[in-house]
Short mmCIF file of C-alpha atoms and ligand atoms in Angstrom, two decimals:
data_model
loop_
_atom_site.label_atom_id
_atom_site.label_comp_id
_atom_site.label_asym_id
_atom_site.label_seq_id
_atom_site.Cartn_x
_atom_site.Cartn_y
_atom_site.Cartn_z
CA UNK A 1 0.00 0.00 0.00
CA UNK A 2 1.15 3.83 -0.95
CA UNK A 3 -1.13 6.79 0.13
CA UNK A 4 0.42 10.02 -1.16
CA UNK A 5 -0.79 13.33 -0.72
CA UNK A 6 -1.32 14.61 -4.38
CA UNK A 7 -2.59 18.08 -3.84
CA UNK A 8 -4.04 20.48 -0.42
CA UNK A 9 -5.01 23.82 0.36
CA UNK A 10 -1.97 26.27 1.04
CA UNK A 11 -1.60 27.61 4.59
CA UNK A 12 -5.14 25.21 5.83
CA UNK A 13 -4.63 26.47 9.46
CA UNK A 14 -4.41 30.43 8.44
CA UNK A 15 -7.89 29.57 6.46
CA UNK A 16 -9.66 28.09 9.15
CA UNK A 17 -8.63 30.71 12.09
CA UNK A 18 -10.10 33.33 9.27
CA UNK A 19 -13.22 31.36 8.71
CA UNK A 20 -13.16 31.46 12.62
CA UNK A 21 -12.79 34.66 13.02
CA UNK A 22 -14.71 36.11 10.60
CA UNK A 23 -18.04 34.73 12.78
CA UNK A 24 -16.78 36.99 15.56
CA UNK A 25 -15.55 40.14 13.85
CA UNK A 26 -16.94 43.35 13.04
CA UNK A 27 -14.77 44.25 9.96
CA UNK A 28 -14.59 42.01 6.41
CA UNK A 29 -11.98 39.42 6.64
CA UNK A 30 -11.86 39.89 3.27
CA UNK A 31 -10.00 43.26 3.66
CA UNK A 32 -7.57 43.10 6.34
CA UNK A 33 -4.64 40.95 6.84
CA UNK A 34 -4.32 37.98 9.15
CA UNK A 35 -1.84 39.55 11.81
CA UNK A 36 -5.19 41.96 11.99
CA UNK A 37 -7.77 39.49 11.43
CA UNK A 38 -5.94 37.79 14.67
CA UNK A 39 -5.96 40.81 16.65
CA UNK A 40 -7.59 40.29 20.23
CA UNK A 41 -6.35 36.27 20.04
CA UNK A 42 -3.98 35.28 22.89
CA UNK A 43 -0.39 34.93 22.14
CA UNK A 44 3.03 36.00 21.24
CA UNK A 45 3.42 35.43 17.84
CA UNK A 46 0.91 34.52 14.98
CA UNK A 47 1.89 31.41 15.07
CA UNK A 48 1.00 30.88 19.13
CA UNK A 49 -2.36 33.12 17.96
CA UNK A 50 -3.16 29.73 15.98
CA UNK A 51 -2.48 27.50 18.54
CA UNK A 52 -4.34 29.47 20.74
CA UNK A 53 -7.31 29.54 17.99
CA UNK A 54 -7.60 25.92 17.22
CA UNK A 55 -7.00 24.28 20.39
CA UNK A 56 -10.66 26.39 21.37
CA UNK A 57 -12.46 25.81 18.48
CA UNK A 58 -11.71 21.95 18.42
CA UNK A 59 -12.39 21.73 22.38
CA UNK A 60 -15.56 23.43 21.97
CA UNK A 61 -16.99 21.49 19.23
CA UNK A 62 -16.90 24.21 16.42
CA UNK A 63 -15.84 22.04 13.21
CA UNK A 64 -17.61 24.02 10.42
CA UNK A 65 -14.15 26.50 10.12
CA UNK A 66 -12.53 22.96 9.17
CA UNK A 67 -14.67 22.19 6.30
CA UNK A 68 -12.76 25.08 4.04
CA UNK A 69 -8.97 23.45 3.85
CA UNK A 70 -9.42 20.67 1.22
CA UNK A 71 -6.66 17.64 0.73
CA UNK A 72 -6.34 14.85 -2.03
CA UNK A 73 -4.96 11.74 -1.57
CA UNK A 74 -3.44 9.00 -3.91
CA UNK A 75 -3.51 5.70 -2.66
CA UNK A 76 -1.79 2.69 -4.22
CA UNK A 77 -2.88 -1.01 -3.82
CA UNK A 78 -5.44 -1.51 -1.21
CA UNK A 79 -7.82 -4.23 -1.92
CA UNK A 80 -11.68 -4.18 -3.22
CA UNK A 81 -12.60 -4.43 0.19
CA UNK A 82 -11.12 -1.61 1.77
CA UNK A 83 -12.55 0.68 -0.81
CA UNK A 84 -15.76 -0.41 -0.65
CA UNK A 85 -15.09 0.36 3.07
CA UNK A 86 -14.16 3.56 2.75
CA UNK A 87 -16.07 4.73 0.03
CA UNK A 88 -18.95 4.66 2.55
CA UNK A 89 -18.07 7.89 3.76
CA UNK A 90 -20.32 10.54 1.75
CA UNK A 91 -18.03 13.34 2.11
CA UNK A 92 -15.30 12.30 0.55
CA UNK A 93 -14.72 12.01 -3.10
CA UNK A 94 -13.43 9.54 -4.85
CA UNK A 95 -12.00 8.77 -7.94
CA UNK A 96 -11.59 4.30 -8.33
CA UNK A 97 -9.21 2.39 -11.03
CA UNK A 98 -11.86 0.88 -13.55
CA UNK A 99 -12.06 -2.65 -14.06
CA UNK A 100 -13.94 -2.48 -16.88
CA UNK A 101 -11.02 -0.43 -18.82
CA UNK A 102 -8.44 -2.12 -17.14
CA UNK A 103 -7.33 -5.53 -17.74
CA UNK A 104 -5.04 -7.14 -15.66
CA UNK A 105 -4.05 -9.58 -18.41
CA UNK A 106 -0.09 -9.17 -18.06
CA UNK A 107 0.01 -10.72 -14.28
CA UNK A 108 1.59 -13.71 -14.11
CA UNK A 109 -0.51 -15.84 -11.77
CA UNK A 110 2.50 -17.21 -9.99
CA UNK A 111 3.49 -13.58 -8.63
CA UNK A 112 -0.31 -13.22 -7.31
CA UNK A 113 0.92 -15.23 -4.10
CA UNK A 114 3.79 -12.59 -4.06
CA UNK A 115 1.04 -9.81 -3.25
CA UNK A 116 0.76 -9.16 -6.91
CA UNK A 117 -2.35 -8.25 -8.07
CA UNK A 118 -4.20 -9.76 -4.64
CA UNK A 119 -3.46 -8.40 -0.96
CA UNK A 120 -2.07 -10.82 1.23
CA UNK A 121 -3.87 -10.38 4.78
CA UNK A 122 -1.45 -10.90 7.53
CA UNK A 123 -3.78 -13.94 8.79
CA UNK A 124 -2.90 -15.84 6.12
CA UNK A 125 0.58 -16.73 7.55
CA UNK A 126 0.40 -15.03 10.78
CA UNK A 127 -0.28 -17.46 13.36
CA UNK A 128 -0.51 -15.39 16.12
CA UNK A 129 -2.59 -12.93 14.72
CA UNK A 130 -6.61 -12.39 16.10
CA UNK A 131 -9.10 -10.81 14.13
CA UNK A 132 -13.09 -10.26 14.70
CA UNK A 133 -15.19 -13.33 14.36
CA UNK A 134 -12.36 -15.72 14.31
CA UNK A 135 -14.08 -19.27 14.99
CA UNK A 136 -10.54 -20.86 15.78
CA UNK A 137 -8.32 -20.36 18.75
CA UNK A 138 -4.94 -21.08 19.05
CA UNK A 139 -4.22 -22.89 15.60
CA UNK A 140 -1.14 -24.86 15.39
CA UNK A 141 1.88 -24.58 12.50
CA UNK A 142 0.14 -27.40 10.66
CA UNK A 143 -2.95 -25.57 10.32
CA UNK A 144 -1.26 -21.90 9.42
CA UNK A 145 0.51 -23.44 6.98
CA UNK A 146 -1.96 -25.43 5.46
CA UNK A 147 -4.61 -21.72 5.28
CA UNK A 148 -1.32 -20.13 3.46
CA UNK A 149 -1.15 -22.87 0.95
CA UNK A 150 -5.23 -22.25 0.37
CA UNK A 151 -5.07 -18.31 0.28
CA UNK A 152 -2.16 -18.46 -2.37
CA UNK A 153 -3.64 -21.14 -4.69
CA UNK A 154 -6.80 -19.80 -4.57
CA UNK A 155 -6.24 -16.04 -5.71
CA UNK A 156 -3.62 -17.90 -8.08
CA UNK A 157 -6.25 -19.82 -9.61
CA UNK A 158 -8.90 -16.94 -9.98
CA UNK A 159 -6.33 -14.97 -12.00
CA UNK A 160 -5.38 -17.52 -14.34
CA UNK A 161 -9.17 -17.95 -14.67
CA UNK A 162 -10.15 -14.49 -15.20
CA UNK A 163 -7.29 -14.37 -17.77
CA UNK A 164 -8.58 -17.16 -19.44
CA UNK A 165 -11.55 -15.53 -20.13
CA UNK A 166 -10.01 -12.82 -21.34
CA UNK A 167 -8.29 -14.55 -23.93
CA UNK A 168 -11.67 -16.26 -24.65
CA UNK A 169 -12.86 -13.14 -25.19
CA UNK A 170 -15.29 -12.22 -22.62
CA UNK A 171 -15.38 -8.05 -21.44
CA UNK A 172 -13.14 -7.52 -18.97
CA UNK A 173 -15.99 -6.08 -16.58
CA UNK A 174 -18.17 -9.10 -16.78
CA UNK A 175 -14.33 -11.81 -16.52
CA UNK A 176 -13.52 -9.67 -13.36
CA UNK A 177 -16.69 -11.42 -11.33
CA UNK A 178 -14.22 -14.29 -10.68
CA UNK A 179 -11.61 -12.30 -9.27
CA UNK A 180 -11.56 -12.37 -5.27
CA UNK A 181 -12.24 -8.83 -2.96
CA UNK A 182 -8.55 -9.03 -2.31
CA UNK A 183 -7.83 -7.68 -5.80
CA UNK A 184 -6.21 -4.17 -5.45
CA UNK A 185 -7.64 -0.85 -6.68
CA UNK A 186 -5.83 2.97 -7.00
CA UNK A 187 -7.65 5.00 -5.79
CA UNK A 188 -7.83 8.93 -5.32
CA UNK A 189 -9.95 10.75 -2.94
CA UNK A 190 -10.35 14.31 -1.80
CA UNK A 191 -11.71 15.73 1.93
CA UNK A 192 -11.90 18.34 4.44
CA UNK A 193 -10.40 18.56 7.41
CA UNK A 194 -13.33 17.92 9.43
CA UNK A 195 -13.99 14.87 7.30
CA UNK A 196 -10.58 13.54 7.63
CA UNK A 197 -10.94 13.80 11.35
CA UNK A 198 -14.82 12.05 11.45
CA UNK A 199 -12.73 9.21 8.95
CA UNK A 200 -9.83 9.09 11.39
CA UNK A 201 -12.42 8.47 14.34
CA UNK A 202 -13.97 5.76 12.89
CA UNK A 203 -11.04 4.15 10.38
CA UNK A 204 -7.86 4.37 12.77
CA UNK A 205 -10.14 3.13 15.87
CA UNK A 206 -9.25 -0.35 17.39
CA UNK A 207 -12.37 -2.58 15.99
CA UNK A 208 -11.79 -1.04 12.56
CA UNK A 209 -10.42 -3.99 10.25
CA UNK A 210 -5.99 -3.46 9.60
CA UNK A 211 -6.22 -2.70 6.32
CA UNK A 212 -8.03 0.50 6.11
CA UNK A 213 -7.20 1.55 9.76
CA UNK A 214 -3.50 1.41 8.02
CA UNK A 215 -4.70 3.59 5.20
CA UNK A 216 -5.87 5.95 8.04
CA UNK A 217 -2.66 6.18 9.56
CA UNK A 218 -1.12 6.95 6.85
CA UNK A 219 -3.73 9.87 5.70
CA UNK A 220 -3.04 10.83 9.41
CA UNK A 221 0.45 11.42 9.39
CA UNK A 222 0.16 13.20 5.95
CA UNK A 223 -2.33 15.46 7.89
CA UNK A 224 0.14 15.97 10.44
CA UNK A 225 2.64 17.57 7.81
CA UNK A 226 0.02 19.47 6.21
CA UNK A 227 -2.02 20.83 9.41
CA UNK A 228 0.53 20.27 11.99
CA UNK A 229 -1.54 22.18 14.89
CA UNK A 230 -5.49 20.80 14.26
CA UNK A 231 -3.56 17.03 14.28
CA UNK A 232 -1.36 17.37 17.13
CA UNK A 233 -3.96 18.71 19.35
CA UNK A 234 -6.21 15.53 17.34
CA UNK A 235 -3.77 12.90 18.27
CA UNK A 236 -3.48 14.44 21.61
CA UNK A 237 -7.23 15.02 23.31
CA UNK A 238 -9.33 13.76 19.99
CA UNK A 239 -8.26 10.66 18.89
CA UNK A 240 -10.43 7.53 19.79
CA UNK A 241 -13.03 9.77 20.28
CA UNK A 242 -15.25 6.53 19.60
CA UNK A 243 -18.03 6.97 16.48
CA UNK A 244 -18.24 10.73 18.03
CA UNK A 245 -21.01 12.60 15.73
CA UNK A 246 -20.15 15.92 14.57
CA UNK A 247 -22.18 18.62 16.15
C1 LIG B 301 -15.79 -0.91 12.46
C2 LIG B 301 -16.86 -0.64 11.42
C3 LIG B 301 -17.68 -1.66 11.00
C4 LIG B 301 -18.69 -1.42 10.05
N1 LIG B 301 -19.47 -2.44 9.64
C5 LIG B 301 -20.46 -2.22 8.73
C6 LIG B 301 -21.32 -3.28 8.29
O1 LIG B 301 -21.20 -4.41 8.71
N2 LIG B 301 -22.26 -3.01 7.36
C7 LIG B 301 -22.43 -1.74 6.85
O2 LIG B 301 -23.32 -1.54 6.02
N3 LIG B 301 -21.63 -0.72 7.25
C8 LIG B 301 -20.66 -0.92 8.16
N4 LIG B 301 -19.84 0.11 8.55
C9 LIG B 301 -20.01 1.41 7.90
C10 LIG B 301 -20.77 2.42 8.79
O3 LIG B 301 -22.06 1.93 9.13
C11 LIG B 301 -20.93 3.76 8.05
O4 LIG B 301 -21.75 3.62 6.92
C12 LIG B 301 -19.61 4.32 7.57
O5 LIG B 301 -18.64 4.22 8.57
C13 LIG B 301 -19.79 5.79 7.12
O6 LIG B 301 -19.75 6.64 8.26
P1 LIG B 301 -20.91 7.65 8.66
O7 LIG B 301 -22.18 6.93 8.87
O8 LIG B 301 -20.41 8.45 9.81
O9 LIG B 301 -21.18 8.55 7.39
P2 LIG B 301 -20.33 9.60 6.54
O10 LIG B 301 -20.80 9.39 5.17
O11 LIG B 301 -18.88 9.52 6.83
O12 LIG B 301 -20.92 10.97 7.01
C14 LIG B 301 -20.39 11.74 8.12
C15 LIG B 301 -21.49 12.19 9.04
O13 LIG B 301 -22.40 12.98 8.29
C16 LIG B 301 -23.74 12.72 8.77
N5 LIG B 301 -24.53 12.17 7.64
C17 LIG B 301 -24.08 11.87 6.39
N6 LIG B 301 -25.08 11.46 5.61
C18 LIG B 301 -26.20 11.47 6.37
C19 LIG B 301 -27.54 11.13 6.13
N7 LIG B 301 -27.98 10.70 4.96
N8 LIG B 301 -28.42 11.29 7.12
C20 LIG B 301 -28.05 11.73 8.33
N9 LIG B 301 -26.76 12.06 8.65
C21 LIG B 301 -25.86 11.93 7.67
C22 LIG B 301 -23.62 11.74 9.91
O14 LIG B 301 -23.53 12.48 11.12
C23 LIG B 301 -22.32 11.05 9.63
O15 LIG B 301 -21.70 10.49 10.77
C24 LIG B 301 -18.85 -0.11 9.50
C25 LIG B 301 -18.01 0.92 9.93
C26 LIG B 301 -17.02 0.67 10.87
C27 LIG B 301 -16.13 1.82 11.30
#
């Protein structure tokens, strides 16, 4: 997996604090310059001004200033199930690989087991690792190695078949209905802040399934570059703010 930030909103945190401010303030934002637009906000410097600024409007519930920075992500590789995951949120847009333009008829099925093509899930060879609704317990070497020899021939196999169609001419949107959910997808997607914090709350919690909730992580620390004071205080007093709804 790759998630890249492709494109975001210059200076994010100077656009919220004026969105902020401009509820409060008797002149036009759209006139005066920020150092004056931050008049009357504790702090040193401008830069304290923001901290200052944020910090209250994220501990007092008041997202909408957060909706006006806008970031776009590229993201490489996750599987058909993670995107069909996150594509559930409604505020985020989202641009998925086709597979009805793209064939993926120069895979060699033997590199599928590799992670070509197919995600691997770490369960597959993991044996110590626990995920929701597992029916067995402890399993023993036999057993791991024996559901790692399954996983791999079986996305092997559905490759080689959905390339066989292929060459027996069938579309490649109606071929791809034998490939598994594993299959990866690019995928771009654009959000606001506040979404990217409601996605965070909900993606990069604990009962959210590894794959996306790594996605998240990553989106997270891009945020962290990009809006270094809203995701500091975030990871700080937000973060695992369970399924919180925005106000
Ligand atoms: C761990 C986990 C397991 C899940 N399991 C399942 C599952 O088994 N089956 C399944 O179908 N889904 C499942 N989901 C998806 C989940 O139910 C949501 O659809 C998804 O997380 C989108 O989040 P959201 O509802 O906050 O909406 P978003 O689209 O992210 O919208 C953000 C917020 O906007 C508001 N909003 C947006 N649209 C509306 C609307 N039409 N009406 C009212 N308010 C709105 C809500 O306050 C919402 O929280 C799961 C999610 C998680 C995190």
């Amino acid at each position: 997996m790759k998630v890249q930030l492709l494109e975001a909103t210059e200076d994010p945190e100077e656009l919220v604090c004026t969105g902020a401010r401009n509820d409060y303030y008797g002149g036009y934002v759209g006139d005066e310059s920020f150092e004056t637009v931050m008049e009357g906000i504790e702090g040193d410097s401008i830069e304290e001004k923001k901290e200052t600024l944020i910090g209250h409007l994220l501990s007092h519930g008041h997202f909408g200033p957060f909706e006006h920075p806008q970031a776009t992500f590229a993201v490489k590789g996750i599987s058909r199930s993670c995107m069909a995951q996150i594509t559930r949120h409604r505020h985020v847009s989202f641009d998925v690989q086709s597979m009805r333009y793209v064939a993926f008829d120069d895979v060699d099925p033997a590199d599928v087991a590799e992670g070509e093509l197919v995600v691997t899930p770490p369960s597959a060879s993991d044996p110590d690792w626990v995920g929701r609704n597992q029916k067995t317990g402890a399993v023993d070497e036999e057993a791991v190695a024996e559901r790692e020899r399954v996983f791999e021939e079986s996305v092997s196999r559905s490759v080689e078949e959905y390339q066989r169609l292929l060459e027996l001419g069938m579309p490649p949107e109606d071929a791809r209905f034998v490939l598994p959910i594993g299959t990866k997808v690019n995928m771009v997607m654009s959000m606001n802040v506040r979404m990217l914090m409601h996605v965070a709350d909900m993606r990069a919690a604990a009962d959210a399934q590894w794959e996306i909730r790594e996605m998240t992580e990553r989106v997270l620390e891009l945020a962290s570059e990009w809006c270094p004071i809203t995701f500091e205080y975030y990871e700080e007093h937000m973060k695992n703010r369970k399924n919180r709804l925005a106000p």
